[in-house]
mmCIF file of C-alpha atoms and ligand atoms in Angstrom:
data_model
loop_
_atom_site.group_PDB
_atom_site.id
_atom_site.type_symbol
_atom_site.label_atom_id
_atom_site.label_comp_id
_atom_site.label_asym_id
_atom_site.label_seq_id
_atom_site.Cartn_x
_atom_site.Cartn_y
_atom_site.Cartn_z
ATOM 1 C CA MET A 1 -35.038 -24.434 -22.800
ATOM 2 C CA THR A 2 -31.331 -23.712 -23.217
ATOM 3 C CA GLY A 3 -28.968 -24.094 -26.133
ATOM 4 C CA VAL A 4 -25.301 -23.604 -26.913
ATOM 5 C CA ARG A 5 -24.249 -22.122 -30.233
ATOM 6 C CA SER A 6 -20.690 -21.685 -31.431
ATOM 7 C CA THR A 7 -20.306 -18.507 -33.486
ATOM 8 C CA THR A 8 -16.645 -18.149 -34.392
ATOM 9 C CA PRO A 9 -14.867 -16.461 -32.730
ATOM 10 C CA PHE A 10 -17.429 -16.081 -29.949
ATOM 11 C CA VAL A 11 -19.483 -18.607 -28.083
ATOM 12 C CA THR A 12 -23.001 -17.667 -27.067
ATOM 13 C CA GLY A 13 -25.588 -19.378 -24.894
ATOM 14 C CA THR A 14 -29.329 -18.998 -25.303
ATOM 15 C CA GLY A 15 -32.233 -19.388 -22.886
ATOM 16 C CA ARG A 16 -35.988 -18.939 -22.932
ATOM 17 C CA ALA A 17 -38.779 -18.461 -20.379
ATOM 18 C CA HIS A 18 -42.379 -17.257 -20.221
ATOM 19 C CA GLY A 19 -44.576 -14.849 -18.262
ATOM 20 C CA LYS A 20 -47.404 -15.668 -15.884
ATOM 21 C CA LEU A 21 -50.598 -14.428 -14.381
ATOM 22 C CA ILE A 22 -51.690 -14.769 -10.792
ATOM 23 C CA LEU A 23 -55.295 -15.926 -10.633
ATOM 24 C CA LEU A 24 -55.559 -15.417 -6.885
ATOM 25 C CA GLY A 25 -53.281 -14.900 -3.902
ATOM 26 C CA GLU A 26 -50.997 -11.983 -4.766
ATOM 27 C CA HIS A 27 -49.615 -10.153 -1.738
ATOM 28 C CA THR A 28 -51.067 -12.538 0.839
ATOM 29 C CA VAL A 29 -48.803 -15.227 -0.690
ATOM 30 C CA VAL A 30 -45.810 -13.294 0.697
ATOM 31 C CA TYR A 31 -47.079 -14.211 4.212
ATOM 32 C CA GLY A 32 -47.584 -17.926 3.650
ATOM 33 C CA ALA A 33 -51.130 -17.922 2.202
ATOM 34 C CA PRO A 34 -51.531 -19.903 -1.058
ATOM 35 C CA ALA A 35 -51.648 -18.539 -4.594
ATOM 36 C CA ILE A 36 -52.827 -19.959 -7.920
ATOM 37 C CA ALA A 37 -50.827 -18.944 -10.973
ATOM 38 C CA PHE A 38 -50.815 -19.787 -14.689
ATOM 39 C CA PRO A 39 -47.815 -19.736 -16.997
ATOM 40 C CA ILE A 40 -48.487 -17.789 -20.202
ATOM 41 C CA PRO A 41 -46.408 -19.412 -22.952
ATOM 42 C CA GLU A 42 -47.486 -16.707 -25.430
ATOM 43 C CA PHE A 43 -45.582 -14.139 -23.341
ATOM 44 C CA ARG A 44 -42.099 -15.274 -24.243
ATOM 45 C CA VAL A 45 -38.640 -13.994 -23.505
ATOM 46 C CA ASP A 46 -35.444 -15.087 -25.266
ATOM 47 C CA ALA A 47 -31.993 -14.345 -23.907
ATOM 48 C CA VAL A 48 -28.537 -14.535 -25.428
ATOM 49 C CA ALA A 49 -25.420 -14.441 -23.243
ATOM 50 C CA ARG A 50 -21.822 -14.052 -24.352
ATOM 51 C CA VAL A 51 -18.445 -13.742 -22.673
ATOM 52 C CA ARG A 52 -17.095 -10.380 -23.771
ATOM 53 C CA GLN A 53 -13.785 -10.728 -25.569
ATOM 54 C CA GLY A 54 -13.739 -7.483 -27.503
ATOM 55 C CA GLY A 55 -15.139 -7.518 -31.004
ATOM 56 C CA PRO A 56 -18.615 -6.602 -32.193
ATOM 57 C CA ASP A 57 -21.650 -6.349 -29.959
ATOM 58 C CA LEU A 58 -24.232 -9.059 -29.769
ATOM 59 C CA ASP A 59 -26.717 -8.776 -32.591
ATOM 60 C CA GLY A 60 -30.449 -9.184 -32.330
ATOM 61 C CA PRO A 61 -33.396 -7.306 -30.933
ATOM 62 C CA ARG A 62 -32.498 -5.546 -27.697
ATOM 63 C CA ASP A 63 -35.550 -4.953 -25.625
ATOM 64 C CA TYR A 64 -33.256 -5.021 -22.661
ATOM 65 C CA ARG A 65 -29.547 -5.648 -22.134
ATOM 66 C CA PHE A 66 -27.086 -5.665 -19.313
ATOM 67 C CA SER A 67 -23.489 -6.620 -18.609
ATOM 68 C CA CYS A 68 -22.180 -8.472 -15.588
ATOM 69 C CA GLY A 69 -18.629 -7.744 -14.437
ATOM 70 C CA ASP A 70 -18.535 -4.445 -16.345
ATOM 71 C CA PRO A 71 -17.971 -1.594 -13.871
ATOM 72 C CA ASP A 72 -19.419 0.859 -16.430
ATOM 73 C CA ASP A 73 -22.829 -0.823 -16.363
ATOM 74 C CA VAL A 74 -24.113 0.835 -13.210
ATOM 75 C CA GLU A 75 -27.629 1.255 -14.598
ATOM 76 C CA SER A 76 -28.541 -2.425 -14.344
ATOM 77 C CA ALA A 77 -26.843 -3.090 -10.993
ATOM 78 C CA GLU A 78 -30.175 -3.295 -9.124
ATOM 79 C CA SER A 79 -32.182 -5.097 -11.804
ATOM 80 C CA GLY A 80 -33.502 -8.565 -10.953
ATOM 81 C CA PRO A 81 -32.145 -10.362 -14.052
ATOM 82 C CA ARG A 82 -28.691 -8.794 -13.623
ATOM 83 C CA VAL A 83 -28.579 -9.694 -9.920
ATOM 84 C CA ALA A 84 -29.603 -13.267 -10.791
ATOM 85 C CA VAL A 85 -26.868 -13.670 -13.426
ATOM 86 C CA ASP A 86 -24.296 -12.152 -11.037
ATOM 87 C CA GLU A 87 -25.352 -14.761 -8.480
ATOM 88 C CA ALA A 88 -25.046 -17.578 -11.045
ATOM 89 C CA LEU A 89 -21.521 -16.439 -11.974
ATOM 90 C CA ARG A 90 -20.578 -16.270 -8.293
ATOM 91 C CA ARG A 91 -21.820 -19.817 -7.698
ATOM 92 C CA TRP A 92 -19.932 -21.057 -10.734
ATOM 93 C CA GLN A 93 -16.698 -19.255 -9.763
ATOM 94 C CA ARG A 94 -16.853 -17.081 -12.884
ATOM 95 C CA SER A 95 -17.311 -13.722 -11.159
ATOM 96 C CA GLY A 96 -14.293 -12.257 -12.955
ATOM 97 C CA ASP A 97 -15.827 -12.739 -16.427
ATOM 98 C CA VAL A 98 -17.567 -9.941 -18.279
ATOM 99 C CA ILE A 99 -20.857 -11.277 -19.662
ATOM 100 C CA ASP A 100 -23.177 -9.409 -22.007
ATOM 101 C CA VAL A 101 -26.811 -10.468 -21.964
ATOM 102 C CA VAL A 102 -29.467 -9.281 -24.413
ATOM 103 C CA LEU A 103 -33.126 -10.057 -23.978
ATOM 104 C CA SER A 104 -35.959 -10.018 -26.459
ATOM 105 C CA CYS A 105 -39.148 -9.920 -24.446
ATOM 106 C CA ASP A 106 -42.838 -10.231 -25.435
ATOM 107 C CA ILE A 107 -43.976 -9.665 -21.855
ATOM 108 C CA PRO A 108 -45.167 -6.140 -21.194
ATOM 109 C CA PRO A 109 -42.828 -4.862 -18.469
ATOM 110 C CA ALA A 110 -44.108 -3.659 -15.080
ATOM 111 C CA ARG A 111 -47.634 -4.974 -15.652
ATOM 112 C CA GLY A 112 -47.749 -7.759 -13.045
ATOM 113 C CA LEU A 113 -47.273 -10.370 -15.772
ATOM 114 C CA GLY A 114 -43.982 -11.783 -14.559
ATOM 115 C CA SER A 115 -41.499 -10.037 -16.845
ATOM 116 C CA SER A 116 -38.739 -9.694 -14.240
ATOM 117 C CA ALA A 117 -38.800 -13.366 -13.153
ATOM 118 C CA ALA A 118 -39.077 -14.562 -16.755
ATOM 119 C CA CYS A 119 -36.211 -12.329 -17.943
ATOM 120 C CA ALA A 120 -34.079 -13.579 -15.055
ATOM 121 C CA CYS A 121 -34.921 -17.238 -15.842
ATOM 122 C CA ALA A 122 -34.092 -16.798 -19.521
ATOM 123 C CA ALA A 123 -30.868 -14.884 -18.741
ATOM 124 C CA VAL A 124 -29.647 -17.474 -16.217
ATOM 125 C CA ARG A 125 -30.507 -20.308 -18.604
ATOM 126 C CA ALA A 126 -28.551 -18.539 -21.362
ATOM 127 C CA THR A 127 -25.580 -18.078 -19.024
ATOM 128 C CA ALA A 128 -25.755 -21.741 -17.948
ATOM 129 C CA ALA A 129 -25.740 -22.749 -21.619
ATOM 130 C CA LEU A 130 -22.782 -20.440 -22.254
ATOM 131 C CA TYR A 131 -20.745 -22.317 -19.643
ATOM 132 C CA ARG A 132 -22.255 -25.670 -20.606
ATOM 133 C CA ARG A 133 -23.554 -26.077 -17.086
ATOM 134 C CA PRO A 134 -26.613 -28.228 -16.585
ATOM 135 C CA ILE A 135 -28.920 -26.386 -14.197
ATOM 136 C CA ASP A 136 -31.688 -28.110 -12.273
ATOM 137 C CA GLN A 137 -35.029 -26.443 -11.486
ATOM 138 C CA GLN A 138 -34.241 -25.926 -7.797
ATOM 139 C CA SER A 139 -30.888 -24.181 -8.471
ATOM 140 C CA LEU A 140 -32.506 -22.043 -11.154
ATOM 141 C CA TYR A 141 -35.325 -21.118 -8.745
ATOM 142 C CA ASP A 142 -32.830 -20.199 -5.978
ATOM 143 C CA ILE A 143 -30.713 -18.070 -8.320
ATOM 144 C CA VAL A 144 -33.684 -16.241 -9.865
ATOM 145 C CA GLN A 145 -35.101 -15.584 -6.402
ATOM 146 C CA CYS A 146 -31.938 -13.584 -5.555
ATOM 147 C CA GLY A 147 -32.984 -11.154 -8.299
ATOM 148 C CA GLU A 148 -36.668 -11.263 -7.395
ATOM 149 C CA HIS A 149 -35.939 -10.204 -3.814
ATOM 150 C CA ILE A 150 -34.362 -7.073 -5.291
ATOM 151 C CA ALA A 151 -37.304 -6.503 -7.666
ATOM 152 C CA HIS A 152 -40.084 -7.030 -5.054
ATOM 153 C CA GLY A 153 -38.321 -6.123 -1.826
ATOM 154 C CA ARG A 154 -39.542 -9.454 -0.510
ATOM 155 C CA ALA A 155 -40.523 -12.071 -3.081
ATOM 156 C CA SER A 156 -42.729 -15.050 -2.275
ATOM 157 C CA GLY A 157 -41.398 -17.068 -5.212
ATOM 158 C CA VAL A 158 -44.748 -17.387 -6.992
ATOM 159 C CA ASP A 159 -43.519 -15.478 -10.070
ATOM 160 C CA THR A 160 -40.372 -17.583 -10.322
ATOM 161 C CA SER A 161 -42.314 -20.828 -9.855
ATOM 162 C CA ALA A 162 -44.825 -19.864 -12.534
ATOM 163 C CA ALA A 163 -42.014 -18.861 -14.912
ATOM 164 C CA LEU A 164 -40.614 -22.378 -14.484
ATOM 165 C CA ALA A 165 -43.953 -24.196 -14.603
ATOM 166 C CA ALA A 166 -45.452 -26.068 -17.538
ATOM 167 C CA GLY A 167 -49.053 -25.665 -16.332
ATOM 168 C CA PRO A 168 -51.255 -24.063 -13.650
ATOM 169 C CA ILE A 169 -49.789 -24.194 -10.154
ATOM 170 C CA TRP A 170 -50.750 -23.998 -6.515
ATOM 171 C CA PHE A 171 -47.941 -22.189 -4.716
ATOM 172 C CA GLN A 172 -47.541 -21.890 -0.961
ATOM 173 C CA ALA A 173 -44.543 -21.154 1.266
ATOM 174 C CA GLY A 174 -41.988 -21.919 -1.432
ATOM 175 C CA ARG A 175 -43.654 -25.147 -2.556
ATOM 176 C CA THR A 176 -45.360 -25.739 -5.875
ATOM 177 C CA ARG A 177 -47.762 -28.384 -7.105
ATOM 178 C CA PRO A 178 -49.686 -28.678 -10.356
ATOM 179 C CA ILE A 179 -53.454 -28.132 -10.133
ATOM 180 C CA VAL A 180 -56.315 -29.631 -12.066
ATOM 181 C CA VAL A 181 -58.387 -27.427 -14.348
ATOM 182 C CA GLY A 182 -61.826 -28.685 -15.329
ATOM 183 C CA THR A 183 -63.283 -25.691 -17.129
ATOM 184 C CA ASP A 184 -62.946 -24.184 -20.579
ATOM 185 C CA ALA A 185 -63.584 -20.687 -19.257
ATOM 186 C CA ALA A 186 -61.107 -18.085 -20.506
ATOM 187 C CA LEU A 187 -59.369 -15.135 -18.940
ATOM 188 C CA VAL A 188 -59.069 -11.717 -20.483
ATOM 189 C CA ILE A 189 -56.109 -9.667 -19.312
ATOM 190 C CA ALA A 190 -56.647 -5.919 -19.660
ATOM 191 C CA ASP A 191 -53.866 -3.397 -19.224
ATOM 192 C CA THR A 192 -54.498 -0.026 -17.541
ATOM 193 C CA GLY A 193 -51.494 1.294 -19.481
ATOM 194 C CA MET A 194 -49.930 2.354 -16.189
ATOM 195 C CA ALA A 195 -46.821 0.764 -14.738
ATOM 196 C CA ALA A 196 -47.427 -1.410 -11.687
ATOM 197 C CA ALA A 197 -45.442 -0.573 -8.567
ATOM 198 C CA THR A 198 -44.869 -4.002 -7.046
ATOM 199 C CA LYS A 199 -41.961 -3.156 -4.736
ATOM 200 C CA ARG A 200 -43.779 -0.176 -3.245
ATOM 201 C CA ALA A 201 -47.050 -2.081 -2.959
ATOM 202 C CA VAL A 202 -45.334 -5.023 -1.206
ATOM 203 C CA ALA A 203 -43.721 -2.613 1.289
ATOM 204 C CA ASP A 204 -47.014 -0.799 1.968
ATOM 205 C CA VAL A 205 -48.949 -4.046 2.453
ATOM 206 C CA ARG A 206 -46.297 -5.168 4.901
ATOM 207 C CA ALA A 207 -46.681 -1.932 6.885
ATOM 208 C CA THR A 208 -50.499 -2.322 6.862
ATOM 209 C CA LEU A 209 -50.331 -5.905 8.126
ATOM 210 C CA LEU A 210 -47.781 -5.081 10.823
ATOM 211 C CA ARG A 211 -49.932 -2.221 12.157
ATOM 212 C CA ASP A 212 -52.785 -4.541 13.113
ATOM 213 C CA PRO A 213 -51.748 -8.185 13.570
ATOM 214 C CA LEU A 214 -55.275 -9.356 14.439
ATOM 215 C CA ARG A 215 -56.710 -7.848 11.273
ATOM 216 C CA ALA A 216 -53.738 -9.242 9.358
ATOM 217 C CA ARG A 217 -54.512 -12.772 10.615
ATOM 218 C CA ARG A 218 -58.155 -12.412 9.595
ATOM 219 C CA LEU A 219 -57.194 -11.156 6.121
ATOM 220 C CA LEU A 220 -54.713 -13.970 5.575
ATOM 221 C CA ASP A 221 -57.227 -16.594 6.731
ATOM 222 C CA ARG A 222 -59.823 -15.121 4.397
ATOM 223 C CA ALA A 223 -57.317 -15.138 1.517
ATOM 224 C CA THR A 224 -56.488 -18.789 2.209
ATOM 225 C CA ALA A 225 -60.166 -19.744 2.301
ATOM 226 C CA VAL A 226 -60.965 -17.966 -0.989
ATOM 227 C CA THR A 227 -57.964 -19.437 -2.827
ATOM 228 C CA THR A 228 -58.661 -22.943 -1.491
ATOM 229 C CA ALA A 229 -62.286 -22.720 -2.613
ATOM 230 C CA ALA A 230 -61.170 -21.428 -6.015
ATOM 231 C CA ALA A 231 -58.874 -24.425 -6.539
ATOM 232 C CA GLU A 232 -61.875 -26.685 -5.938
ATOM 233 C CA ASP A 233 -64.029 -24.636 -8.336
ATOM 234 C CA LEU A 234 -61.297 -24.871 -10.965
ATOM 235 C CA ALA A 235 -60.967 -28.628 -10.585
ATOM 236 C CA LEU A 236 -64.742 -29.192 -10.726
ATOM 237 C CA GLY A 237 -65.319 -26.766 -13.588
ATOM 238 C CA ARG A 238 -67.542 -24.379 -11.580
ATOM 239 C CA ALA A 239 -66.794 -21.236 -13.572
ATOM 240 C CA THR A 240 -69.557 -19.094 -12.028
ATOM 241 C CA ALA A 241 -68.358 -19.859 -8.495
ATOM 242 C CA LEU A 242 -64.778 -19.211 -9.582
ATOM 243 C CA GLY A 243 -65.850 -15.784 -10.835
ATOM 244 C CA ARG A 244 -67.242 -15.003 -7.362
ATOM 245 C CA ARG A 245 -63.877 -15.928 -5.819
ATOM 246 C CA LEU A 246 -62.183 -13.341 -8.048
ATOM 247 C CA VAL A 247 -64.633 -10.722 -6.786
ATOM 248 C CA GLU A 248 -64.016 -11.731 -3.150
ATOM 249 C CA PHE A 249 -60.263 -11.576 -3.594
ATOM 250 C CA GLN A 250 -60.448 -8.174 -5.235
ATOM 251 C CA LEU A 251 -62.305 -6.847 -2.162
ATOM 252 C CA LEU A 252 -59.444 -8.108 -0.048
ATOM 253 C CA LEU A 253 -56.799 -6.528 -2.294
ATOM 254 C CA ASP A 254 -58.748 -3.297 -2.145
ATOM 255 C CA GLU A 255 -58.646 -3.460 1.658
ATOM 256 C CA LEU A 256 -54.886 -3.920 1.397
ATOM 257 C CA GLY A 257 -54.739 -0.701 -0.598
ATOM 258 C CA VAL A 258 -53.209 -1.990 -3.824
ATOM 259 C CA SER A 259 -56.034 -1.220 -6.264
ATOM 260 C CA THR A 260 -56.297 2.098 -8.097
ATOM 261 C CA PRO A 261 -59.157 4.024 -9.739
ATOM 262 C CA GLU A 262 -57.879 2.889 -13.158
ATOM 263 C CA LEU A 263 -57.896 -0.780 -12.124
ATOM 264 C CA ASP A 264 -61.327 -0.344 -10.503
ATOM 265 C CA ARG A 265 -62.678 1.234 -13.679
ATOM 266 C CA LEU A 266 -61.625 -1.733 -15.816
ATOM 267 C CA ILE A 267 -63.015 -4.170 -13.227
ATOM 268 C CA THR A 268 -66.398 -2.396 -13.319
ATOM 269 C CA ALA A 269 -66.319 -2.391 -17.140
ATOM 270 C CA ALA A 270 -65.636 -6.141 -17.091
ATOM 271 C CA HIS A 271 -68.625 -6.774 -14.834
ATOM 272 C CA ASP A 272 -70.844 -4.514 -16.970
ATOM 273 C CA ALA A 273 -69.812 -6.577 -19.991
ATOM 274 C CA GLY A 274 -70.887 -9.824 -18.320
ATOM 275 C CA ALA A 275 -67.622 -11.147 -16.830
ATOM 276 C CA LEU A 276 -68.122 -13.877 -14.228
ATOM 277 C CA GLY A 277 -65.655 -12.022 -12.025
ATOM 278 C CA ALA A 278 -62.689 -9.670 -12.274
ATOM 279 C CA LYS A 279 -59.762 -8.515 -10.175
ATOM 280 C CA LEU A 280 -56.344 -6.949 -10.455
ATOM 281 C CA THR A 281 -53.466 -9.339 -11.044
ATOM 282 C CA GLY A 282 -49.909 -9.094 -9.704
ATOM 283 C CA GLY A 283 -48.537 -6.379 -7.482
ATOM 284 C CA GLY A 284 -51.177 -3.747 -8.358
ATOM 285 C CA ARG A 285 -50.961 0.065 -8.085
ATOM 286 C CA GLY A 286 -51.156 -0.037 -11.875
ATOM 287 C CA GLY A 287 -50.688 -2.924 -14.280
ATOM 288 C CA CYS A 288 -53.470 -5.268 -15.325
ATOM 289 C CA ILE A 289 -56.784 -6.787 -14.384
ATOM 290 C CA ILE A 290 -58.027 -10.260 -15.246
ATOM 291 C CA ALA A 291 -61.658 -10.953 -16.102
ATOM 292 C CA LEU A 292 -63.229 -14.394 -16.307
ATOM 293 C CA ALA A 293 -65.408 -15.260 -19.314
ATOM 294 C CA ASP A 294 -67.431 -18.473 -19.472
ATOM 295 C CA SER A 295 -66.067 -19.398 -22.913
ATOM 296 C CA PRO A 296 -63.391 -18.288 -25.377
ATOM 297 C CA TYR A 297 -66.237 -16.815 -27.464
ATOM 298 C CA SER A 298 -67.550 -14.549 -24.682
ATOM 299 C CA ALA A 299 -63.927 -13.630 -23.945
ATOM 300 C CA MET A 300 -63.784 -12.010 -27.395
ATOM 301 C CA THR A 301 -66.769 -9.768 -26.617
ATOM 302 C CA LEU A 302 -65.419 -9.008 -23.154
ATOM 303 C CA SER A 303 -62.095 -8.059 -24.653
ATOM 304 C CA GLU A 304 -63.764 -5.605 -27.067
ATOM 305 C CA HIS A 305 -65.703 -4.002 -24.212
ATOM 306 C CA LEU A 306 -62.565 -3.599 -22.143
ATOM 307 C CA ARG A 307 -60.743 -1.907 -24.986
ATOM 308 C CA ALA A 308 -63.735 0.381 -25.543
ATOM 309 C CA ALA A 309 -63.612 1.181 -21.805
ATOM 310 C CA GLY A 310 -60.027 2.383 -22.144
ATOM 311 C CA ALA A 311 -57.803 -0.699 -21.728
ATOM 312 C CA ALA A 312 -54.453 0.033 -23.378
ATOM 313 C CA ALA A 313 -54.232 -3.603 -24.508
ATOM 314 C CA THR A 314 -56.036 -6.900 -23.916
ATOM 315 C CA TRP A 315 -54.999 -10.527 -24.244
ATOM 316 C CA THR A 316 -57.159 -13.639 -23.997
ATOM 317 C CA VAL A 317 -55.702 -16.758 -22.425
ATOM 318 C CA PRO A 318 -57.352 -20.151 -22.069
ATOM 319 C CA ILE A 319 -57.512 -21.599 -18.554
ATOM 320 C CA ARG A 320 -57.283 -25.168 -19.773
ATOM 321 C CA ARG A 321 -54.695 -26.014 -22.386
ATOM 322 C CA PRO A 322 -54.135 -29.243 -24.259
ATOM 323 C CA LEU A 323 -51.297 -31.228 -22.670
HETATM 324 O O1 PMV B 1 -44.397 -9.164 -9.975
HETATM 325 P P1 PMV B 1 -45.861 -8.997 -9.800
HETATM 326 O O2 PMV B 1 -46.341 -7.618 -9.954
HETATM 327 O O3 PMV B 1 -46.611 -10.038 -10.575
HETATM 328 O O4 PMV B 1 -46.229 -9.323 -8.240
HETATM 329 C C1 PMV B 1 -45.886 -10.523 -7.642
HETATM 330 C C2 PMV B 1 -46.849 -10.943 -6.616
HETATM 331 C C3 PMV B 1 -46.689 -10.365 -5.216
HETATM 332 O O5 PMV B 1 -47.462 -11.219 -4.385
HETATM 333 C C4 PMV B 1 -47.249 -8.960 -5.130
HETATM 334 C C5 PMV B 1 -45.256 -10.329 -4.712
HETATM 335 C C6 PMV B 1 -44.660 -11.707 -4.470
HETATM 336 O O6 PMV B 1 -43.437 -11.787 -4.477
HETATM 337 O O7 PMV B 1 -45.399 -12.666 -4.259
#
């Protein structure tokens, strides 16, 4: 997913990555419970990196840009992708260089769909290509995580792992394995139109769990049980049971205080329209819900209902994809 292109008199590197959705396990995954996540190849981000040597700016769409090593670029100093590229340059003893990175991103930002991890992956890949450095998955994961810790306050690594994954994953305590999907059910993502507040939500959940360790243990055990059962439902193609797991996990997220009236409204609309189950996805406090439909056809109807109920945008993604 990286390339090197010589454009006299400059040399640029390019990199690409994709967004993700968390089926189950957000928040509790930060404390060692498992999560199930799906890469979304349709949500793509492309990055171009260049060593600044004077001359014209980088061309191309600029959904987002930042510069490493430029003292004037104070705005991006705390952004995950910038922190990740800074870390890559430090590891490669290139901290003195001034690097411009521009990103063209299809992933709606701040919607719990993995834009920060994906932008960081694409930007680091582009920078690796710029320096003709092969970069293995583990190094890329470690570097991107430096940025994700800034973006989330404390990042489990599920977003980064899903941004690097080729298919659905089971993620727990920093480890990832592919999971089997035996159903052709589809997921509809519906956007509340409001920015998610992942960092804040992660901090508040932490405070909630610390206040009552016994309750925290019970919640985490419940989260583990629901996600484990869901992996079995997925593998065996039990879409109706999987829908119930989404409902159970949403109750848990609600108890953790990360849902909002807007998310709840879309979840109710999804159920009214016949979804097998629905829940928020990602950090919450805004962002998106996911709703499970038993087939791509019913996903179309569900999608229409969600838009009629006020969703700012909807996307349908298959659960099982051809290899
Ligand atoms: O970046 P988001 O909004 O998809 O949230 C990531 C999932 C969390 O569990 C809330 C945080 C984490 O690092 O696991």
